[in-house]
Amino acid sequence: MPGLLLDTLRGLKGERTPMWLMRQAGRYLPKYRELRAQKGGFLELVYDSEAAAEITIQPLRRFGFDGAILFSDILIVPHAMGQGLEFLAGEGPKLSPPLLEAKLEDFTAEPARFEAIYETVRLCRAQLDDGVTMLGFAGSPWTVATYMVAGEGSRDQHATRELAYADPARFQAIIDAIIEVSVTYLRGQIDAGAEAVQLFDSWAGSLAPDQFDRWVIAPNAAITAALKQSHPDTPVIGFPKGAGTKLAAYARETGVDAVGLDETIDPEWAHRELPQGMPVQGNLDPLLLMAGGAPLVERTRFILRTFAERPHVFNLGHGIGQFTPIEHVEQLVATVRSA
């Protein structure tokens, strides 16, 4: 039976506000750190379906969230496209060779890499209680492309932005390839048991308005349209971090069912400017969760009041921080549940 979170993403206003947290399955939890120490590196965990399922479900046992977000990474898509991927301690992900030095045609696709992720979804769905929504995800094409082009993350995505300006035809081909693989990947997650999916565009805020239209709105619209054709009942959450006032156009033009708000978005502006009745998700500052105390409670209640007349999924404005105290998460959950 559909749960409160799934109903909310479909536009229904329930008896309370459902919640989950981005990166809720991760480094702030002692049990995650224990399992990672046993299993080795991050990528090894992602491709170990049983371990990844255990990590996905850990926060559900502890906090009783309304949704379980798949433990994986947005860079599984370029890895399946044939680009080398490794996670270096203290340095983050590295993709090789970067597309500044290579061409897509140089890669040998390995779509079988998705199978371990699909198995993680199946294992999770089999273990989750009825009413808990299984959430899948993928990176949005712009954000995935920034890593593929430069080979690593960067502060302002300079190399990828320059390529998009200098050779838009080549960059369009990169985006189109990511769209095609992402649709396959998300369809596979849904077929395996994901009941809703989120598109993460972590670097959407670095683009000028015309570039945002071309490299964020258009690709997300293409993915959403393809998913709606094959899985019309599966909600799609779009999360273009840093979009600012461009979020209103994103909400209108991409076809997503719900939009995630980062912590820089004014909830009152969002409630006023986004399409009436459209579900929203967010948008507590992860650093406020790290700080805790009375300001955390006050801001949480403000967000809940602001979206009281709109379908709303309580979440953070981005991922939960590694050093967030467990007791602050407990404080947040109690505040949302008692509202």
XYZ file of C-alpha atoms in Angstrom:
339
model
C 0.000 0.000 0.000
C 1.259 3.523 -0.755
C 2.842 5.293 2.181
C 2.494 8.861 3.364
C 5.633 9.968 1.541
C 4.542 8.466 -1.763
C 1.066 9.984 -1.433
C 2.597 13.383 -0.691
C 4.828 13.214 -3.763
C 1.674 12.463 -5.752
C 0.147 15.709 -4.529
C -1.940 14.561 -1.577
C -1.877 16.367 1.766
C -1.662 13.843 4.579
C -2.340 13.949 8.295
C 1.307 14.807 8.991
C 4.439 15.836 7.118
C 6.564 12.891 5.949
C 10.334 13.172 6.170
C 13.590 11.720 4.978
C 17.054 13.280 4.781
C 19.462 13.422 1.886
C 22.536 11.311 2.737
C 20.630 9.836 5.687
C 22.472 6.582 4.951
C 26.060 7.521 5.575
C 29.047 8.655 7.563
C 27.294 10.314 10.528
C 26.023 6.884 11.658
C 28.371 4.714 13.767
C 27.035 1.512 12.220
C 27.882 2.805 8.745
C 31.446 3.559 9.825
C 31.743 0.076 11.315
C 30.532 -1.585 8.114
C 32.800 0.521 5.920
C 35.782 -0.423 8.080
C 34.902 -4.079 7.518
C 34.239 -3.868 3.790
C 36.876 -1.408 2.592
C 36.388 1.532 0.256
C 33.258 3.432 -0.707
C 32.898 1.978 -4.187
C 33.283 -1.532 -2.812
C 30.315 -0.821 -0.527
C 28.185 0.519 -3.366
C 28.723 -2.604 -5.476
C 28.182 -4.983 -2.533
C 24.388 -5.258 -2.704
C 23.894 -6.768 0.734
C 26.118 -4.179 2.403
C 24.508 -1.319 0.444
C 21.036 -2.543 1.422
C 22.069 -2.709 5.074
C 23.391 0.860 4.899
C 20.196 2.037 3.178
C 18.017 0.579 5.923
C 20.133 1.555 8.965
C 18.603 5.043 9.408
C 15.084 3.629 9.077
C 15.672 1.412 12.095
C 17.077 4.263 14.121
C 14.823 7.181 13.179
C 11.728 5.742 11.509
C 11.938 7.931 8.408
C 9.151 7.691 5.832
C 11.518 6.983 2.963
C 14.672 4.957 2.343
C 17.110 6.541 -0.116
C 19.240 4.101 -2.072
C 22.858 4.013 -0.926
C 24.834 4.579 -4.104
C 26.490 7.454 -5.965
C 25.679 9.643 -8.961
C 28.936 8.606 -10.655
C 27.766 5.033 -11.167
C 26.370 6.288 -14.495
C 29.720 7.373 -15.998
C 31.293 4.219 -14.554
C 28.733 2.144 -16.461
C 29.446 4.265 -19.541
C 33.030 2.996 -19.339
C 34.879 5.814 -17.599
C 37.253 4.768 -14.837
C 36.111 5.647 -11.314
C 37.884 5.614 -7.977
C 37.343 7.310 -4.642
C 40.558 8.529 -3.061
C 40.725 9.150 0.681
C 40.653 12.873 1.377
C 40.352 13.767 -2.318
C 36.924 12.616 -3.461
C 36.004 10.862 -6.713
C 38.304 10.700 -9.718
C 37.120 9.799 -13.227
C 39.629 8.783 -15.880
C 40.343 9.672 -18.527
C 38.533 13.023 -18.288
C 36.618 14.067 -21.388
C 38.956 17.032 -21.725
C 41.503 14.429 -22.828
C 39.311 11.690 -24.325
C 36.122 11.103 -26.283
C 32.996 9.178 -25.332
C 33.720 6.822 -28.214
C 36.931 5.814 -26.459
C 34.985 4.247 -23.608
C 33.731 0.660 -23.506
C 30.322 0.679 -21.844
C 29.751 -1.744 -18.974
C 25.990 -1.602 -18.273
C 26.242 -4.755 -16.146
C 27.568 -2.495 -13.396
C 23.968 -1.421 -12.814
C 22.941 -4.940 -11.803
C 24.403 -4.654 -8.297
C 22.466 -1.419 -7.775
C 19.221 -3.016 -8.920
C 19.833 -5.897 -6.524
C 20.324 -3.404 -3.684
C 16.912 -1.919 -4.470
C 15.306 -5.372 -4.527
C 16.868 -6.312 -1.189
C 15.768 -3.050 0.408
C 12.212 -3.244 -0.848
C 11.904 -6.785 0.499
C 12.976 -5.640 3.970
C 11.128 -2.335 4.270
C 7.859 -2.067 6.151
C 4.674 -1.370 4.214
C 4.182 2.362 3.945
C 7.912 3.158 3.778
C 8.788 4.508 0.338
C 11.848 3.208 -1.493
C 13.593 6.096 -3.244
C 15.968 5.663 -6.159
C 18.063 8.375 -7.755
C 20.469 9.487 -10.430
C 22.583 12.545 -11.001
C 21.189 15.042 -13.466
C 23.111 15.254 -16.752
C 24.730 18.655 -16.126
C 26.190 17.633 -12.771
C 27.327 14.221 -14.026
C 28.928 15.900 -17.042
C 30.957 18.252 -14.847
C 32.722 15.260 -13.317
C 33.104 13.435 -16.612
C 34.645 16.435 -18.372
C 37.053 17.550 -15.646
C 37.639 14.139 -14.076
C 36.845 15.469 -10.618
C 34.744 17.988 -8.738
C 35.574 21.689 -8.779
C 34.411 24.897 -7.139
C 32.902 26.614 -10.174
C 32.837 23.866 -12.852
C 35.065 26.109 -14.971
C 36.274 23.457 -17.418
C 32.799 22.128 -18.186
C 31.214 25.544 -18.505
C 33.957 26.603 -20.895
C 33.501 23.472 -23.022
C 29.731 24.062 -23.171
C 30.358 27.565 -24.531
C 33.255 26.702 -26.830
C 31.871 23.498 -28.379
C 28.140 23.236 -27.628
C 27.630 20.499 -30.240
C 30.176 18.224 -28.570
C 28.836 19.023 -25.136
C 25.263 18.341 -26.312
C 26.394 14.893 -27.430
C 27.819 14.253 -23.945
C 24.575 15.389 -22.309
C 22.477 13.284 -24.683
C 24.542 10.188 -23.896
C 24.111 10.762 -20.148
C 20.351 11.222 -20.628
C 20.043 7.916 -22.480
C 21.989 5.924 -19.887
C 20.272 7.658 -16.959
C 16.824 6.777 -18.286
C 17.855 3.115 -18.559
C 19.330 3.222 -15.062
C 16.288 4.834 -13.448
C 13.872 2.513 -15.232
C 15.894 -0.398 -13.878
C 15.682 0.975 -10.354
C 11.919 1.402 -10.648
C 11.490 -2.109 -12.040
C 13.516 -3.391 -9.082
C 11.238 -1.703 -6.546
C 11.959 2.028 -6.348
C 8.637 3.839 -5.886
C 9.924 7.351 -6.531
C 13.185 8.730 -7.925
C 15.163 11.913 -7.415
C 17.321 13.757 -9.941
C 20.268 15.395 -8.179
C 21.673 18.470 -9.929
C 24.199 19.514 -7.309
C 25.999 22.043 -9.555
C 22.983 23.634 -11.258
C 23.686 26.948 -9.517
C 26.872 27.611 -11.485
C 25.113 28.316 -14.781
C 23.948 31.523 -16.436
C 20.189 31.627 -17.163
C 20.394 30.637 -20.841
C 22.834 27.850 -20.013
C 20.567 26.701 -17.163
C 17.706 26.398 -19.636
C 19.777 24.301 -22.034
C 21.827 22.129 -19.685
C 19.524 21.764 -16.660
C 15.894 22.278 -17.648
C 15.979 20.569 -21.059
C 17.857 17.402 -19.967
C 15.757 16.974 -16.838
C 12.619 17.414 -18.937
C 13.849 14.715 -21.336
C 14.511 12.237 -18.532
C 11.201 12.966 -16.838
C 9.247 12.586 -20.095
C 10.900 9.237 -20.787
C 10.145 7.967 -17.286
C 6.549 9.150 -17.517
C 6.162 7.235 -20.751
C 7.300 3.943 -19.211
C 6.361 4.451 -15.530
C 3.631 7.111 -15.403
C 2.768 6.474 -11.744
C 6.304 6.903 -10.387
C 6.897 10.385 -8.945
C 10.033 12.229 -10.015
C 11.641 14.728 -7.623
C 13.866 17.362 -9.204
C 16.588 18.923 -7.065
C 18.520 21.680 -8.883
C 20.727 22.951 -6.056
C 21.550 26.637 -6.323
C 18.852 27.351 -8.904
C 17.571 30.378 -6.974
C 14.764 32.172 -8.780
C 15.299 29.890 -11.804
C 13.627 27.192 -9.715
C 10.179 28.478 -10.735
C 10.903 27.868 -14.427
C 12.435 24.487 -13.592
C 9.258 23.490 -11.737
C 7.020 24.579 -14.602
C 9.028 23.241 -17.529
C 10.690 19.964 -16.533
C 7.541 17.971 -15.794
C 8.836 16.761 -12.423
C 6.213 15.903 -9.815
C 7.989 17.604 -6.907
C 10.900 19.973 -6.405
C 13.591 19.911 -3.753
C 14.578 23.244 -2.237
C 18.109 23.931 -1.093
C 18.719 25.938 2.079
C 19.189 29.233 0.191
C 15.576 29.227 -1.039
C 13.155 31.326 1.019
C 10.238 28.989 1.834
C 7.771 31.872 1.648
C 9.020 32.769 -1.842
C 8.782 29.122 -2.904
C 5.242 28.757 -1.607
C 4.240 31.932 -3.450
C 6.051 31.378 -6.757
C 5.959 27.631 -7.397
C 2.938 26.044 -9.116
C -0.026 25.830 -6.773
C -0.363 22.405 -5.192
C 3.037 21.194 -6.410
C 4.763 19.112 -3.716
C 7.953 20.617 -2.322
C 10.765 19.000 -0.392
C 13.157 20.644 2.040
C 14.764 22.826 3.119
C 16.536 22.969 6.486
C 20.188 24.059 6.363
C 22.370 20.993 7.104
C 24.665 23.225 9.175
C 21.747 24.205 11.404
C 21.120 20.511 11.991
C 24.772 20.189 12.918
C 24.445 23.096 15.378
C 21.169 21.895 16.938
C 19.370 23.529 19.846
C 16.549 26.048 19.922
C 17.359 27.624 16.508
C 16.953 24.189 14.901
C 13.514 23.771 16.440
C 12.455 27.313 15.532
C 13.504 27.034 11.874
C 11.975 23.586 11.516
C 8.647 24.864 12.776
C 8.843 27.880 10.447
C 9.353 25.625 7.402
C 6.468 23.401 8.458
C 4.156 26.391 8.990
C 5.079 27.927 5.652
C 4.173 24.786 3.723
C 1.196 23.821 5.878
C -1.229 24.280 2.957
C 0.909 22.515 0.352
C 2.063 18.893 0.000
C 5.433 18.989 1.756
C 8.174 16.462 2.433
C 10.464 17.633 5.216
C 14.131 17.299 4.287
C 17.406 19.178 4.371
C 18.596 21.703 1.821
C 21.380 19.279 0.899
C 23.005 16.185 2.392
C 23.424 15.589 6.105
C 26.949 16.406 7.241
C 29.426 13.732 8.306
C 29.916 15.210 11.786
C 26.241 15.817 12.592
C 25.497 14.645 16.162
C 22.986 11.812 16.349
C 21.072 13.617 19.108
C 20.440 16.555 16.757
C 18.832 14.236 14.221
C 16.696 12.839 17.029
C 15.750 16.403 17.996
C 14.769 17.164 14.394
C 12.668 14.022 14.040
C 10.859 14.760 17.317
C 10.159 18.340 16.221
C 8.710 17.328 12.866
C 6.689 14.489 14.356
C 5.181 16.683 17.079
C 4.171 19.516 14.743
